[in-house]
């Protein structure tokens, strides 16, 4: 899956779909750096707050090549953010936040 460097389990992949759908609403793709805790788990989904890069679609292909190759991505620092989840009713929603 785009934005992940390794294979994840099916329950996390359902959460990842929510993350990437929200990224798409921002005309971007989210690339995962690491989990930040505040985990949740349901019968069908699991996840946690995440940190990474919210890269505009027009720059995503270039970023992904550098990111996967382990090359210098410092020029993309302005796109570092957190993907924070919340439960709203029965749904999990994600918001991208920069601190």
PDB file of C-alpha atoms in Angstrom:
ATOM      1  CA  UNK A   1       0.000   0.000   0.000  1.00  0.00           C
ATOM      2  CA  UNK A   2       1.202   3.470  -0.795  1.00  0.00           C
ATOM      3  CA  UNK A   3       2.608   5.295   2.193  1.00  0.00           C
ATOM      4  CA  UNK A   4       3.732   2.159   4.041  1.00  0.00           C
ATOM      5  CA  UNK A   5       7.183   0.613   3.944  1.00  0.00           C
ATOM      6  CA  UNK A   6       6.111  -2.790   5.235  1.00  0.00           C
ATOM      7  CA  UNK A   7       3.126  -5.098   5.081  1.00  0.00           C
ATOM      8  CA  UNK A   8       0.554  -4.572   7.841  1.00  0.00           C
ATOM      9  CA  UNK A   9      -2.285  -6.760   9.084  1.00  0.00           C
ATOM     10  CA  UNK A  10      -5.827  -6.565   7.727  1.00  0.00           C
ATOM     11  CA  UNK A  11      -7.184  -4.673  10.755  1.00  0.00           C
ATOM     12  CA  UNK A  12      -4.541  -1.944  10.422  1.00  0.00           C
ATOM     13  CA  UNK A  13      -5.104  -1.767   6.657  1.00  0.00           C
ATOM     14  CA  UNK A  14      -8.764  -0.823   7.321  1.00  0.00           C
ATOM     15  CA  UNK A  15      -7.557   2.060   9.479  1.00  0.00           C
ATOM     16  CA  UNK A  16      -4.972   2.979   6.832  1.00  0.00           C
ATOM     17  CA  UNK A  17      -7.787   3.341   4.287  1.00  0.00           C
ATOM     18  CA  UNK A  18      -9.392   5.960   6.545  1.00  0.00           C
ATOM     19  CA  UNK A  19      -6.041   7.777   6.845  1.00  0.00           C
ATOM     20  CA  UNK A  20      -5.506   7.814   3.080  1.00  0.00           C
ATOM     21  CA  UNK A  21      -9.117   8.805   2.349  1.00  0.00           C
ATOM     22  CA  UNK A  22      -8.659  11.830   4.602  1.00  0.00           C
ATOM     23  CA  UNK A  23      -5.331  12.580   2.896  1.00  0.00           C
ATOM     24  CA  UNK A  24      -7.087  12.464  -0.476  1.00  0.00           C
ATOM     25  CA  UNK A  25      -9.630  15.025   0.776  1.00  0.00           C
ATOM     26  CA  UNK A  26      -6.560  17.224   1.338  1.00  0.00           C
ATOM     27  CA  UNK A  27      -5.343  16.446  -2.222  1.00  0.00           C
ATOM     28  CA  UNK A  28      -2.386  14.591  -0.722  1.00  0.00           C
ATOM     29  CA  UNK A  29      -0.990  11.187   0.284  1.00  0.00           C
ATOM     30  CA  UNK A  30       0.162  10.322   3.794  1.00  0.00           C
ATOM     31  CA  UNK A  31       3.503   8.549   4.229  1.00  0.00           C
ATOM     32  CA  UNK A  32       4.013   6.852   7.590  1.00  0.00           C
ATOM     33  CA  UNK A  33       7.064   7.508   9.725  1.00  0.00           C
ATOM     34  CA  UNK A  34       5.972   5.856  12.975  1.00  0.00           C
ATOM     35  CA  UNK A  35       3.173   5.136  15.410  1.00  0.00           C
ATOM     36  CA  UNK A  36       2.733   7.645  18.209  1.00  0.00           C
ATOM     37  CA  UNK A  37       0.628   5.626  20.658  1.00  0.00           C
ATOM     38  CA  UNK A  38      -2.959   6.155  21.823  1.00  0.00           C
ATOM     39  CA  UNK A  39      -3.864   2.834  20.269  1.00  0.00           C
ATOM     40  CA  UNK A  40      -7.352   1.492  19.658  1.00  0.00           C
ATOM     41  CA  UNK A  41      -8.710  -1.865  18.608  1.00  0.00           C
ATOM     42  CA  UNK A  42     -12.141  -3.052  17.537  1.00  0.00           C
ATOM     43  CA  UNK A  43     -13.346  -6.351  16.129  1.00  0.00           C
ATOM     44  CA  UNK A  44     -12.523  -5.162  12.602  1.00  0.00           C
ATOM     45  CA  UNK A  45      -9.927  -2.379  12.919  1.00  0.00           C
ATOM     46  CA  UNK A  46      -6.875  -1.272  14.854  1.00  0.00           C
ATOM     47  CA  UNK A  47      -4.721   1.809  14.766  1.00  0.00           C
ATOM     48  CA  UNK A  48      -3.076   4.606  16.688  1.00  0.00           C
ATOM     49  CA  UNK A  49      -1.999   8.196  16.230  1.00  0.00           C
ATOM     50  CA  UNK A  50       0.649   8.355  13.508  1.00  0.00           C
ATOM     51  CA  UNK A  51       3.409  10.706  12.432  1.00  0.00           C
ATOM     52  CA  UNK A  52       4.646  11.142   8.896  1.00  0.00           C
ATOM     53  CA  UNK A  53       4.404  13.377   5.868  1.00  0.00           C
ATOM     54  CA  UNK A  54       1.224  14.681   4.222  1.00  0.00           C
ATOM     55  CA  UNK A  55       2.596  15.160   0.710  1.00  0.00           C
ATOM     56  CA  UNK A  56       0.600  17.008  -1.978  1.00  0.00           C
ATOM     57  CA  UNK A  57      -0.400  14.673  -4.813  1.00  0.00           C
ATOM     58  CA  UNK A  58       1.753  16.563  -7.310  1.00  0.00           C
ATOM     59  CA  UNK A  59       4.882  15.773  -5.235  1.00  0.00           C
ATOM     60  CA  UNK A  60       3.938  12.306  -3.936  1.00  0.00           C
ATOM     61  CA  UNK A  61       5.670  10.257  -6.634  1.00  0.00           C
ATOM     62  CA  UNK A  62       8.978  12.086  -6.200  1.00  0.00           C
ATOM     63  CA  UNK A  63       8.772  11.903  -2.402  1.00  0.00           C
ATOM     64  CA  UNK A  64       7.933   8.191  -2.446  1.00  0.00           C
ATOM     65  CA  UNK A  65      11.001   7.338  -4.546  1.00  0.00           C
ATOM     66  CA  UNK A  66      13.333   9.214  -2.187  1.00  0.00           C
ATOM     67  CA  UNK A  67      11.577   7.929   0.947  1.00  0.00           C
ATOM     68  CA  UNK A  68      11.674   4.265  -0.107  1.00  0.00           C
ATOM     69  CA  UNK A  69      15.328   4.558  -1.154  1.00  0.00           C
ATOM     70  CA  UNK A  70      16.273   6.095   2.201  1.00  0.00           C
ATOM     71  CA  UNK A  71      17.546   9.235   0.506  1.00  0.00           C
ATOM     72  CA  UNK A  72      17.502  12.786   1.838  1.00  0.00           C
ATOM     73  CA  UNK A  73      13.934  14.075   2.238  1.00  0.00           C
ATOM     74  CA  UNK A  74      14.710  17.157   4.367  1.00  0.00           C
ATOM     75  CA  UNK A  75      13.254  19.491   1.759  1.00  0.00           C
ATOM     76  CA  UNK A  76       9.848  17.935   2.530  1.00  0.00           C
ATOM     77  CA  UNK A  77      10.035  18.893   6.245  1.00  0.00           C
ATOM     78  CA  UNK A  78       7.200  21.395   5.913  1.00  0.00           C
ATOM     79  CA  UNK A  79       4.841  18.445   5.279  1.00  0.00           C
ATOM     80  CA  UNK A  80       5.573  16.617   8.560  1.00  0.00           C
ATOM     81  CA  UNK A  81       2.398  16.145  10.572  1.00  0.00           C
ATOM     82  CA  UNK A  82       0.425  13.839  12.809  1.00  0.00           C
ATOM     83  CA  UNK A  83      -2.601  11.775  11.827  1.00  0.00           C
ATOM     84  CA  UNK A  84      -4.757  11.720  14.966  1.00  0.00           C
ATOM     85  CA  UNK A  85      -7.817   9.512  15.246  1.00  0.00           C
ATOM     86  CA  UNK A  86     -11.068  10.132  17.108  1.00  0.00           C
ATOM     87  CA  UNK A  87     -14.197   8.070  17.545  1.00  0.00           C
ATOM     88  CA  UNK A  88     -17.341   9.839  16.332  1.00  0.00           C
ATOM     89  CA  UNK A  89     -20.381   7.743  17.041  1.00  0.00           C
ATOM     90  CA  UNK A  90     -19.561   4.350  15.574  1.00  0.00           C
ATOM     91  CA  UNK A  91     -16.945   5.738  13.166  1.00  0.00           C
ATOM     92  CA  UNK A  92     -13.219   6.366  13.407  1.00  0.00           C
ATOM     93  CA  UNK A  93     -12.167   9.652  11.819  1.00  0.00           C
ATOM     94  CA  UNK A  94      -8.683  11.048  11.236  1.00  0.00           C
ATOM     95  CA  UNK A  95      -7.457  14.629  11.332  1.00  0.00           C
ATOM     96  CA  UNK A  96      -4.035  15.838  10.212  1.00  0.00           C
ATOM     97  CA  UNK A  97      -2.385  18.167  12.712  1.00  0.00           C
ATOM     98  CA  UNK A  98       0.831  20.182  12.657  1.00  0.00           C
ATOM     99  CA  UNK A  99       2.289  21.314  15.968  1.00  0.00           C
TER     100      UNK A  99
END
